[in-house]
PDB file of C-alpha atoms in Angstrom:
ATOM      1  CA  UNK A   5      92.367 108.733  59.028  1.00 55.00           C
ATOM      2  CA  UNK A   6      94.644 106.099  60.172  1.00 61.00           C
ATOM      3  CA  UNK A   7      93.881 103.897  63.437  1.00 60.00           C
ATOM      4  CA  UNK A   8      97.423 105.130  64.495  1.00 59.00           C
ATOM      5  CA  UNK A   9      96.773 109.159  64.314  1.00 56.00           C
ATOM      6  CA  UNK A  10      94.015 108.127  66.791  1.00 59.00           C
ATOM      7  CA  UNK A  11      94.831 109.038  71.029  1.00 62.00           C
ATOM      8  CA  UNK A  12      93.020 107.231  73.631  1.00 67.00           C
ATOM      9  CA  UNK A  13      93.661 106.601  77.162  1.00 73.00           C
ATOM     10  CA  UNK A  14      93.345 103.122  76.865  1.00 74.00           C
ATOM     11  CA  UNK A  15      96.168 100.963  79.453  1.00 72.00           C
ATOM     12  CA  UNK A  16      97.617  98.056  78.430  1.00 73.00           C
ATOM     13  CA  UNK A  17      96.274  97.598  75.194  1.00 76.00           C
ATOM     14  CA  UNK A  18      97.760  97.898  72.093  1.00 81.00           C
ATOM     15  CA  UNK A  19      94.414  98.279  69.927  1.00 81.00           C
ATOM     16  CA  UNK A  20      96.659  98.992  66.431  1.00 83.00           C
ATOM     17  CA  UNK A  21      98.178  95.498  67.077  1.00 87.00           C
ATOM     18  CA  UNK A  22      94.827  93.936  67.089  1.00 88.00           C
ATOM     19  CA  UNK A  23      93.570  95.357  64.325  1.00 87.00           C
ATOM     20  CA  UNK A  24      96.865  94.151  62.354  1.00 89.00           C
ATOM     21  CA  UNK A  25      95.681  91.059  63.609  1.00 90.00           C
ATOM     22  CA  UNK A  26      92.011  91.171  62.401  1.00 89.00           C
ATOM     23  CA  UNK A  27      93.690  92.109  58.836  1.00 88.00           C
ATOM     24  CA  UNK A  28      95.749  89.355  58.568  1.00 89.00           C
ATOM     25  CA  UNK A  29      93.739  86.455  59.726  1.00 91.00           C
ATOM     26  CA  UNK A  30      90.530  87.697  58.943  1.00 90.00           C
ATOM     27  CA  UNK A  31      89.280  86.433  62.564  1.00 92.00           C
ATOM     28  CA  UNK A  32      87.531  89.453  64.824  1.00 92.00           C
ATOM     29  CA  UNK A  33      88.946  90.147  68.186  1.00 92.00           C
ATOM     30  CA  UNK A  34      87.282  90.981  71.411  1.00 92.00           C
ATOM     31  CA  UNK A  35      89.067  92.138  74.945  1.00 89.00           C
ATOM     32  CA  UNK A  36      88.051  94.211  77.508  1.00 89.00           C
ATOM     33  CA  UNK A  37      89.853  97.155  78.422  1.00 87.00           C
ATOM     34  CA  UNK A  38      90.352 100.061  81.221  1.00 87.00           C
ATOM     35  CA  UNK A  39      90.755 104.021  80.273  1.00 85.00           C
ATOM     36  CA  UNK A  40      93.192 106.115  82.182  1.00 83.00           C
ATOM     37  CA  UNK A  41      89.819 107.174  84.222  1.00 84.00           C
ATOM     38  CA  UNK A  42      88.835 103.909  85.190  1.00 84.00           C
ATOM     39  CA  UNK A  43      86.187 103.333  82.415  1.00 88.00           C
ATOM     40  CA  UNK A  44      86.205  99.872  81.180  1.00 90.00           C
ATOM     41  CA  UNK A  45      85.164  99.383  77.457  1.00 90.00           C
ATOM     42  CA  UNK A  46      84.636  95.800  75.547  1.00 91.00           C
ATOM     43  CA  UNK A  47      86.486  96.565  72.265  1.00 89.00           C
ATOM     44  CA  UNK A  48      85.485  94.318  69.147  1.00 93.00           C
ATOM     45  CA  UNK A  49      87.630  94.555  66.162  1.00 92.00           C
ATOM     46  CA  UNK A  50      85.945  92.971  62.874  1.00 94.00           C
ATOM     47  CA  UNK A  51      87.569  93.243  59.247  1.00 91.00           C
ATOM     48  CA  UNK A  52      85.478  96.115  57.274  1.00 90.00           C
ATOM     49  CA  UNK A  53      83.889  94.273  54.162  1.00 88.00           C
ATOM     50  CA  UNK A  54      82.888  96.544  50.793  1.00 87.00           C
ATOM     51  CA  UNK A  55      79.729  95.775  49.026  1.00 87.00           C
ATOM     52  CA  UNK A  56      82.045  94.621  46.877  1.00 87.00           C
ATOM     53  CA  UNK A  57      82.903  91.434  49.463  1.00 84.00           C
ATOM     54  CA  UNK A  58      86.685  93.161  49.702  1.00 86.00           C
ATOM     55  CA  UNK A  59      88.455  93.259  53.396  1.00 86.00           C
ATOM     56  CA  UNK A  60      89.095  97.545  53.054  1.00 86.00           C
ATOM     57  CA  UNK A  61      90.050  98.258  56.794  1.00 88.00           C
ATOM     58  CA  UNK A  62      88.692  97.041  59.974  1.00 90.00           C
ATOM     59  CA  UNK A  63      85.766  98.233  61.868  1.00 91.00           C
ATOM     60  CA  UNK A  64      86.208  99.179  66.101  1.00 88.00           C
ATOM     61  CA  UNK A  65      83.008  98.891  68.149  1.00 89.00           C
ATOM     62  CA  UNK A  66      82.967 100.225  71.768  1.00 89.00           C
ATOM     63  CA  UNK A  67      80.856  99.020  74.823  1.00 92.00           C
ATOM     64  CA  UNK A  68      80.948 100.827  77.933  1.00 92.00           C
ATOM     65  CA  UNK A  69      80.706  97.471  80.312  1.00 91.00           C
ATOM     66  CA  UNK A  70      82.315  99.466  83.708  1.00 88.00           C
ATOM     67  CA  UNK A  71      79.041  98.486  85.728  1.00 88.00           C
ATOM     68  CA  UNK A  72      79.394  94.966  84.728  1.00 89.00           C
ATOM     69  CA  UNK A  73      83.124  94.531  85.470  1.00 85.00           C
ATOM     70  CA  UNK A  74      82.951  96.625  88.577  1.00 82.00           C
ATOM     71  CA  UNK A  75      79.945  94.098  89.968  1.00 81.00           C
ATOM     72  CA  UNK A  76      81.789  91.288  88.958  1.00 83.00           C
ATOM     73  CA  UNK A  77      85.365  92.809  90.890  1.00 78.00           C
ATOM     74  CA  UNK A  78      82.742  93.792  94.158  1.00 74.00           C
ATOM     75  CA  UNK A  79      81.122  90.340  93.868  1.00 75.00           C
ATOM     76  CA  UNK A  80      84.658  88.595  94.043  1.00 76.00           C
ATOM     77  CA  UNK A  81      86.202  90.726  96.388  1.00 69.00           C
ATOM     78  CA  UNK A  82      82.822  89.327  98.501  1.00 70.00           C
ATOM     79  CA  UNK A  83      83.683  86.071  98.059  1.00 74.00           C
ATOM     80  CA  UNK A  84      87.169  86.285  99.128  1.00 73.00           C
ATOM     81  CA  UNK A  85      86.099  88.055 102.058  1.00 71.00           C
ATOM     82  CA  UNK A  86      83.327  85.929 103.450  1.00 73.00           C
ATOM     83  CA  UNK A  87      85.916  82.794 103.026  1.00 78.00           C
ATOM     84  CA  UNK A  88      88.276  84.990 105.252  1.00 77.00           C
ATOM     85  CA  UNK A  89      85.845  85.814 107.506  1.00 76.00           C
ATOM     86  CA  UNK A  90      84.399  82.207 108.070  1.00 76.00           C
ATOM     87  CA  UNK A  91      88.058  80.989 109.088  1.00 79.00           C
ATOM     88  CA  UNK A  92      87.827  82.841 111.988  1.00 82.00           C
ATOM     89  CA  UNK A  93      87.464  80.703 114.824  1.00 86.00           C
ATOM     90  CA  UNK A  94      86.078  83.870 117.217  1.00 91.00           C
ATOM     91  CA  UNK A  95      82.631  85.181 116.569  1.00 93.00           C
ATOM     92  CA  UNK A  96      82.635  87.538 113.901  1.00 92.00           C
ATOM     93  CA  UNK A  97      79.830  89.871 111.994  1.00 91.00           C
ATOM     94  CA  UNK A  98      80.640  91.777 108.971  1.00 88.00           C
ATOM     95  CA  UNK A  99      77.841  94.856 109.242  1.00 87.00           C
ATOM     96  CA  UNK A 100      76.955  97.887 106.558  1.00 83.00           C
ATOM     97  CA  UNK A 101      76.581 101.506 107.221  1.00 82.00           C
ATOM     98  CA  UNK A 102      72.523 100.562 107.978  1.00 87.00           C
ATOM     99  CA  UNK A 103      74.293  97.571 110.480  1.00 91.00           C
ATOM    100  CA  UNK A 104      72.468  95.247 108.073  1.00 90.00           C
ATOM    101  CA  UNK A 105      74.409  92.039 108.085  1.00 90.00           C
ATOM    102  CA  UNK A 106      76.308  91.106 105.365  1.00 86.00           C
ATOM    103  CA  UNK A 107      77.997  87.732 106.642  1.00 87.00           C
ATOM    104  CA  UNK A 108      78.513  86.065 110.022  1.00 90.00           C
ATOM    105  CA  UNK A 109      80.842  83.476 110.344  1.00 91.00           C
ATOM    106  CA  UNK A 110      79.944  79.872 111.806  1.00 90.00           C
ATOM    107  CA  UNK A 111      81.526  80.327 115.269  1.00 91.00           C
ATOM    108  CA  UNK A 112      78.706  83.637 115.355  1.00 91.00           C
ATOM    109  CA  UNK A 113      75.874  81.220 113.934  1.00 91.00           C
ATOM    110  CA  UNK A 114      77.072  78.465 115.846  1.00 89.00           C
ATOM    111  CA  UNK A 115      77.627  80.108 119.895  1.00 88.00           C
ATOM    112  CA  UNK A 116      74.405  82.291 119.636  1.00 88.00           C
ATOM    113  CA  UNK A 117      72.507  80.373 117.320  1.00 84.00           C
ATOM    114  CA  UNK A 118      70.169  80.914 114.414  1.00 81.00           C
ATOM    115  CA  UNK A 119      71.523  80.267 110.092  1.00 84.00           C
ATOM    116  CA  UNK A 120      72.862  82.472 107.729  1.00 84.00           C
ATOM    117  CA  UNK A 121      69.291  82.775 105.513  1.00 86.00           C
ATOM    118  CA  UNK A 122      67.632  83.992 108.891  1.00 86.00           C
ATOM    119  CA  UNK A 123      70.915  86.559 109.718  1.00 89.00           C
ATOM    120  CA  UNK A 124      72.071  87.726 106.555  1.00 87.00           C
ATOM    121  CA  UNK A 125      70.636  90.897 105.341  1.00 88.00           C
ATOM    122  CA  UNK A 126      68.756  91.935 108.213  1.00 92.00           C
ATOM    123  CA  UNK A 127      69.147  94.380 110.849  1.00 93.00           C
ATOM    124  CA  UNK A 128      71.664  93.379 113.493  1.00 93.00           C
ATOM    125  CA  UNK A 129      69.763  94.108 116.129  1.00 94.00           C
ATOM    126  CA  UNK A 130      66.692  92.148 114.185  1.00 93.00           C
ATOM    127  CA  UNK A 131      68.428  88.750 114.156  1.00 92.00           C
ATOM    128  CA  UNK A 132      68.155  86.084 116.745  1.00 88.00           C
ATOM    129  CA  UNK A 133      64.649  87.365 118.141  1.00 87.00           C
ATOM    130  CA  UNK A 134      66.423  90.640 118.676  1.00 90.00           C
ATOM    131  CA  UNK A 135      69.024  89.618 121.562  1.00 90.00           C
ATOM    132  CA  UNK A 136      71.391  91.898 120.243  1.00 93.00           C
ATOM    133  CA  UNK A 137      68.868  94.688 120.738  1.00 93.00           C
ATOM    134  CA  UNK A 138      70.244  96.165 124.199  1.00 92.00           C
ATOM    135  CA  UNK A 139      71.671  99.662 125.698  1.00 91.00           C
ATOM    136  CA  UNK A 140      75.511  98.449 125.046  1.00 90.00           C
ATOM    137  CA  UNK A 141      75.100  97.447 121.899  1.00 91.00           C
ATOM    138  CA  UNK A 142      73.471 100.417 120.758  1.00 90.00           C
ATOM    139  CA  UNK A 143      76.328 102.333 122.578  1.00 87.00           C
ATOM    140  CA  UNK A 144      78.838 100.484 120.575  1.00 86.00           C
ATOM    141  CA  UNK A 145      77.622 100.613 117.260  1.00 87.00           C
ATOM    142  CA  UNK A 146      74.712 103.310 116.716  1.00 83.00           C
ATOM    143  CA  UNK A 147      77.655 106.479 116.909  1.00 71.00           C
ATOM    144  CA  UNK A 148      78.986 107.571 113.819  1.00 61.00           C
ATOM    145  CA  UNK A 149      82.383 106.309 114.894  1.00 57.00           C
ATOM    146  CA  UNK A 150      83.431 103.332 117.436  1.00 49.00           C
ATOM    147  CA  UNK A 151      83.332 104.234 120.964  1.00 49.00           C
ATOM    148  CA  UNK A 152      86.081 101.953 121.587  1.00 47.00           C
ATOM    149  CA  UNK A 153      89.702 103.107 120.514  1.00 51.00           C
ATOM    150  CA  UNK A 154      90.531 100.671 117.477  1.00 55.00           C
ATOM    151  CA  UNK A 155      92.316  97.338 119.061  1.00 54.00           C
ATOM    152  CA  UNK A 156      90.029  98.064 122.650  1.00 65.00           C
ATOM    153  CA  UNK A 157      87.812  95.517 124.219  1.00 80.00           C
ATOM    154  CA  UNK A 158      84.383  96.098 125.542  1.00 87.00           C
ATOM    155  CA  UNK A 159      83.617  93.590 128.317  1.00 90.00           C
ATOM    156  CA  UNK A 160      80.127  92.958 127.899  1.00 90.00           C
ATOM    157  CA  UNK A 161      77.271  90.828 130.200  1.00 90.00           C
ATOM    158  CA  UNK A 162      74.259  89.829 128.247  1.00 90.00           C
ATOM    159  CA  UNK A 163      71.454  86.961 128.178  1.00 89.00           C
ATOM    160  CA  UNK A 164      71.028  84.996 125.359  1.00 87.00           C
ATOM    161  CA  UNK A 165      68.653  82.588 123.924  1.00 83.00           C
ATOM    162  CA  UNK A 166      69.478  79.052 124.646  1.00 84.00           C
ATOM    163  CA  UNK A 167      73.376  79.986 126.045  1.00 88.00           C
ATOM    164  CA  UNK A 168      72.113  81.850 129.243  1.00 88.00           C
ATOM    165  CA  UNK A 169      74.696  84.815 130.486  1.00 91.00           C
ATOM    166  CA  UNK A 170      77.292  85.392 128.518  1.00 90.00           C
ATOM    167  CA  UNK A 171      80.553  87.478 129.193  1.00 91.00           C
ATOM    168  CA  UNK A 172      81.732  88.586 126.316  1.00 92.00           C
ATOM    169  CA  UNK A 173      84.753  90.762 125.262  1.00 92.00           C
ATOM    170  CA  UNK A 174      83.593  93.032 122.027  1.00 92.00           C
ATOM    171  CA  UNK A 175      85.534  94.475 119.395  1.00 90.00           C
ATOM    172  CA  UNK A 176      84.400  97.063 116.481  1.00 88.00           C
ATOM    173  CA  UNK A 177      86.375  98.428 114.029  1.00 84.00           C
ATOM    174  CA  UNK A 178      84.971 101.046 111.350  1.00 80.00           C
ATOM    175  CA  UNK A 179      86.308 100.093 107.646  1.00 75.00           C
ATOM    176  CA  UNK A 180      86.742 102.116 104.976  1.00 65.00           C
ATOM    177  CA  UNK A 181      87.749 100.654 101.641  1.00 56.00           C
ATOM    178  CA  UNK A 182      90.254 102.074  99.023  1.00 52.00           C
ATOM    179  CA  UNK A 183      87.412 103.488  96.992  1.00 47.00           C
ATOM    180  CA  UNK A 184      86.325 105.746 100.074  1.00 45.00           C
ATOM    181  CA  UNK A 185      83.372 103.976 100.621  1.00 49.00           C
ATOM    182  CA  UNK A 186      82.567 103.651 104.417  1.00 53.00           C
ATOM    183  CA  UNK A 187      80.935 102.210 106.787  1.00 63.00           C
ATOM    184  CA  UNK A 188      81.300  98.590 107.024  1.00 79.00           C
ATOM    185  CA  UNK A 189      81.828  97.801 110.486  1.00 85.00           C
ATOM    186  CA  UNK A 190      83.117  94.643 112.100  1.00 87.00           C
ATOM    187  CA  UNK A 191      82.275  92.909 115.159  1.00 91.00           C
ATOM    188  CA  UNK A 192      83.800  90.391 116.724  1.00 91.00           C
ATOM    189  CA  UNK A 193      83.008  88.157 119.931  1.00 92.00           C
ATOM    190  CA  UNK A 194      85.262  86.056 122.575  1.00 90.00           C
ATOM    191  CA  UNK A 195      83.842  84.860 125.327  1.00 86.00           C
ATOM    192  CA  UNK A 196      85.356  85.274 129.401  1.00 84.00           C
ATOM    193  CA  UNK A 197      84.401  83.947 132.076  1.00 81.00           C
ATOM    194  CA  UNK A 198      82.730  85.397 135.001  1.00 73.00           C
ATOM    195  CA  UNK A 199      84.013  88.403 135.493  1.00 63.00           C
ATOM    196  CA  UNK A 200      82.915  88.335 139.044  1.00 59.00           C
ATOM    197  CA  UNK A 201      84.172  84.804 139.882  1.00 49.00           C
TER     198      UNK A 201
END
């Protein structure tokens, strides 16, 4: 059978190429590649040696390395968004479906205190000798979806550790990526004065 009476959903490779390639130079050839169905495989291509020590085809080894390339793409996309997040200049909290934290930007760590090994990971309302732990927090972010409208306020009073009273304006917003994953919720924080003054 002939390399080119074989189908695959493979994109954007041209595997018979490569193995044209392996044929005439001798050299093996490696390149990762995505199916039609989102499976990545790592193909290797190697020139098919007889017992004889004569090149008689080429040999095609597949590797099914879609949990690898996936974590690496997630771990990226991570990166990218804890740099955005960090630029922020207004208090911000990225938060999972649990509302474990998954990054806080400065201006969070840096108004209500506390560093990113002691925040990150734990339960929001956890962090910061639980100060976050009160009734409108709770009504904000313990419903399945916001209570707010998407783009609303929440004008919130609340003492905090080392700051005193704060007045703070809250915003959520529920995120759901491409993939259909949910749950990531963000929270940001600008502070107002006294609403009573």
């Amino acid at each position: 059978m002939a390399l080119a009476d074989i189908r695959c959903d493979v994109l954007d490779v041209d595997l018979l190429t490569d193995a044209k390639a392996v044929l005439d130079s001798l050299a093996p050839v490696e390149r990762e590649m995505r199916t039609a169905g989102g499976t990545w495989y790592l193909a290797r291509i190697k020139p098919y040696r007889t017992l004889d020590n004569v090149i008689d085809g080429v040999v095609l080894t597949f590797n099914d390395v879609t949990e690898r390339v996936l974590a690496l793409a997630m771990r990226h996309a991570r990166d990218l968004a804890e740099a955005v997040v960090d630029t922020v200049y207004e208090p911000l909290v990225v938060l999972d479906e649990h509302l474990q934290v998954l990054t806080a930007n400065r201006a969070f760590l840096k108004l209500f205190g506390g560093q990113a090994d002691d925040t990150l990971g734990r339960g929001f309302y956890e962090i910061a000798n639980g100060q976050w732990d009160f009734a409108a927090m709770h009504e904000l972010l313990d419903s399945p979806t916001p209570v707010q409208v998407p783009g609303e306020d929440r004008l919130i009073s609340q003492a905090f550790s080392g700051i005193g009273v704060q007045h703070l304006r809250v915003r959520t917003r529920r995120v759901a990526g491409k993939s259909g994953i949910t749950g990531l919720v963000l929270v940001s924080f600008a502070t107002e004065p006294n609403p009573a003054v």
